[in-house]
Coordinates of C-alpha atoms in Angstrom, one line a residue:
Chain S
M1 CA 57.5 169.0 26.7
V2 CA 58.1 166.2 23.9
K3 CA 56.3 163.2 23.9
K4 CA 58.8 160.0 23.1
P5 CA 57.5 158.1 20.4
V6 CA 56.3 154.0 21.9
L7 CA 58.4 152.0 20.1
P8 CA 56.5 148.3 19.8
L9 CA 57.2 145.0 21.4
R10 CA 57.3 143.7 17.8
E11 CA 61.1 145.6 18.0
L12 CA 62.5 143.2 20.3
F13 CA 62.0 140.6 17.9
R14 CA 63.8 142.3 15.5
S15 CA 67.9 142.4 13.9
P16 CA 69.8 143.3 16.0
L17 CA 67.8 143.0 19.5
T18 CA 66.5 139.3 18.6
R19 CA 69.1 137.6 19.8
M20 CA 70.0 139.2 23.0
T21 CA 65.9 139.4 23.8
L22 CA 65.9 135.1 23.2
L23 CA 68.8 134.5 25.6
S24 CA 67.1 137.1 28.7
I25 CA 64.5 134.4 27.7
L26 CA 65.7 131.9 28.7
I27 CA 68.6 133.5 31.1
S28 CA 65.0 135.0 33.4
S29 CA 62.4 131.8 33.0
I30 CA 65.7 129.2 34.4
P31 CA 65.5 130.3 38.3
M32 CA 61.8 130.6 37.6
V33 CA 61.0 127.2 36.6
G34 CA 63.9 126.2 38.9
A35 CA 61.6 127.9 41.9
W36 CA 58.5 127.0 41.1
A37 CA 59.9 123.3 40.7
A38 CA 61.1 122.8 44.4
S39 CA 58.0 124.9 45.8
K40 CA 55.8 122.4 43.4
W41 CA 57.0 119.2 44.1
M42 CA 58.3 119.7 47.5
I43 CA 54.7 120.5 49.4
P44 CA 52.9 117.5 48.0
W45 CA 55.8 116.0 49.5
A46 CA 55.4 116.8 52.2
D47 CA 52.2 115.9 52.3
K48 CA 51.7 113.0 51.0
V49 CA 55.0 111.9 53.9
A50 CA 53.4 114.1 56.8
G51 CA 50.2 114.7 56.4
S52 CA 48.9 111.8 58.3
A53 CA 50.6 112.2 61.2
D54 CA 50.9 115.9 61.1
V55 CA 48.3 117.9 59.3
G56 CA 50.2 121.3 59.5
Y57 CA 53.3 119.8 58.4
K58 CA 52.4 121.1 54.6
A59 CA 51.7 124.7 56.1
A60 CA 54.7 124.7 57.9
T61 CA 57.1 123.4 55.0
Q62 CA 55.2 126.1 52.6
G63 CA 55.8 128.5 55.7
Y64 CA 59.3 128.6 56.7
W65 CA 60.5 128.2 52.2
A66 CA 58.9 131.2 52.0
L67 CA 60.7 132.9 55.3
G68 CA 63.5 131.8 53.4
A69 CA 63.2 134.0 50.7
V70 CA 62.3 136.5 52.4
S71 CA 64.9 136.2 54.4
G72 CA 66.9 136.2 51.0
K73 CA 65.0 139.7 49.4
L74 CA 66.4 140.9 52.7
R75 CA 70.0 141.0 52.3
R76 CA 70.1 141.3 49.2
R77 CA 72.3 143.9 49.5
A78 CA 75.1 141.9 52.2
I79 CA 75.4 139.2 49.4
C80 CA 75.5 141.9 46.5
Q81 CA 78.4 143.5 48.4
L82 CA 79.8 139.7 49.2
V83 CA 79.4 138.5 45.2
G84 CA 79.9 141.6 43.6
T85 CA 77.9 141.6 40.6
P86 CA 79.1 140.3 37.5
H87 CA 78.8 136.8 38.4
Q88 CA 76.6 136.7 41.1
L89 CA 74.3 134.6 38.2
F90 CA 77.0 131.9 37.4
S91 CA 77.5 131.7 41.8
H92 CA 74.0 131.3 42.5
Q93 CA 73.6 128.2 39.7
P94 CA 75.6 125.7 41.5
R95 CA 73.6 126.8 45.1
S96 CA 70.4 126.4 44.0
T97 CA 71.5 123.5 42.2
A98 CA 73.5 121.7 45.8
L99 CA 70.1 122.8 48.2
T100 CA 66.9 122.0 45.9
M101 CA 69.3 118.3 45.1
A102 CA 70.5 117.8 48.8
M103 CA 66.4 119.1 49.9
F104 CA 64.8 116.1 47.6
Q105 CA 67.3 113.4 47.9
L106 CA 69.3 114.0 51.6
T107 CA 66.4 114.4 53.1
A108 CA 62.5 114.0 52.9
P109 CA 60.0 115.3 54.5
L110 CA 59.5 115.0 58.8
K111 CA 63.9 114.6 59.2
A112 CA 65.3 117.1 61.6
S113 CA 66.9 118.7 58.3
F114 CA 63.8 118.9 56.0
H115 CA 62.8 122.7 57.5
P116 CA 66.4 124.2 57.5
I117 CA 67.0 123.2 53.3
V118 CA 63.7 124.6 52.7
F119 CA 64.5 127.7 54.6
L120 CA 67.7 127.8 53.0
Q121 CA 66.3 126.5 49.4
G122 CA 64.5 129.1 49.3
F123 CA 67.2 131.6 51.0
V124 CA 69.7 131.0 47.4
A125 CA 66.5 130.0 44.7
T126 CA 65.0 133.3 44.9
L127 CA 68.1 135.2 45.3
F128 CA 67.9 135.6 41.5
F129 CA 64.2 137.7 42.2
A130 CA 66.9 140.2 44.4
G131 CA 66.4 143.2 41.9
W132 CA 70.6 143.0 42.1
H133 CA 71.1 145.3 39.2
S134 CA 69.3 148.5 41.6
A135 CA 70.2 146.9 44.4
C136 CA 74.1 146.9 43.3
R137 CA 73.6 150.3 42.3
S138 CA 72.1 151.7 45.8
S139 CA 75.2 150.4 47.1
S140 CA 77.4 152.2 45.6
P141 CA 78.0 156.0 45.0
P142 CA 75.7 158.0 42.3
G143 CA 77.0 156.5 39.2
C144 CA 79.0 153.5 39.7
A145 CA 79.0 150.5 39.6
P146 CA 79.9 148.2 42.4
P147 CA 84.2 147.4 41.9
A148 CA 85.0 143.4 39.9
P149 CA 85.7 141.3 42.7
A150 CA 89.6 141.5 42.5
W151 CA 89.5 137.2 41.1
L152 CA 88.0 138.9 38.0
T153 CA 89.8 142.3 37.5
T154 CA 93.5 140.2 38.4
P155 CA 94.8 139.2 35.3
A156 CA 96.3 135.5 36.0
V157 CA 100.0 136.4 34.2
S158 CA 101.3 139.9 35.5
P159 CA 102.6 141.9 32.7
R160 CA 107.1 142.2 32.4
P161 CA 108.3 144.9 33.2
S162 CA 108.6 147.7 31.0
E163 CA 112.6 146.5 29.8
Chain O
M1 CA 51.1 119.5 30.9
V2 CA 54.6 118.6 31.2
A3 CA 55.7 118.3 34.5
G4 CA 52.8 115.6 34.4
L5 CA 54.6 113.9 32.3
L6 CA 56.9 113.5 34.0
F7 CA 56.3 113.3 37.8
A8 CA 53.5 110.0 35.5
T9 CA 56.9 108.3 34.0
M10 CA 59.0 108.3 37.5
G11 CA 56.3 106.3 39.3
G12 CA 54.9 109.5 41.6
D13 CA 58.2 109.9 43.0
Y14 CA 58.1 113.9 44.1
A15 CA 61.2 112.9 45.6
T16 CA 62.8 112.0 42.2
V17 CA 61.1 114.7 40.7
G18 CA 62.2 117.5 42.2
A19 CA 65.3 117.0 42.4
L20 CA 66.0 116.0 38.7
C21 CA 63.9 120.1 38.2
A22 CA 66.5 121.4 40.1
L23 CA 68.8 120.3 37.1
I24 CA 67.4 123.5 35.3
Y25 CA 70.3 125.4 36.9
G26 CA 72.9 123.7 34.8
L27 CA 70.8 124.7 31.5
G28 CA 71.6 128.3 33.2
M29 CA 75.3 128.1 33.9
I30 CA 75.7 127.0 30.6
A31 CA 73.1 130.2 29.2
I32 CA 75.0 133.0 31.6
W33 CA 78.1 132.9 29.7
W34 CA 76.6 134.2 26.5
A35 CA 75.2 136.6 27.9
P36 CA 77.1 140.4 28.6
D37 CA 77.4 141.8 31.7
T38 CA 75.3 144.5 31.7
S39 CA 76.2 146.0 35.9
R40 CA 78.4 148.8 34.3
K41 CA 75.7 150.3 31.8
T42 CA 72.7 152.6 32.1
L43 CA 69.6 152.2 30.9
D44 CA 68.8 154.7 27.9
D45 CA 66.4 156.4 26.9

């Protein structure tokens, strides 16, 4: 068996791959920063507000977020079939933004709505890391990617009937 | 370092800093339009 030569990593930063590599780094870092930001500020915030009243509140907050994250991971295949592969990354951005904003602006630690929103934020924000490509492919017949949603493939203007 | 600076600039308000950090997803909404759709491609060796 002939072993293929391993290309050095620097090949990724040479033309014609440079643009794609940098774009990939940018796109993949955004959900990481977003999820990090939520968990980075959510926990000390919960501790600051609720720490003196309930010492376990910070841990419960982290637990709700983790539970949401795990639930999202487990439901990825069903979500993949609902959303479709091509634009799931785009459609997740406003959802994640809205839920993170809601968590920080519309509710607060010790309010009844805080932990449910923390759960939902964990569910949505970590769906970016759900391994969409493999999940969507494995829910389709071998070698066949799932069909794109109808609104993506149907032309906005119907073709003229042949004369 | 940036996180600490942001936190200090916002006067130690966790809610504001967290909401500001959520805006990073807006950048993703823009950047994703330049990404090619590879969902129907297989990985080449």
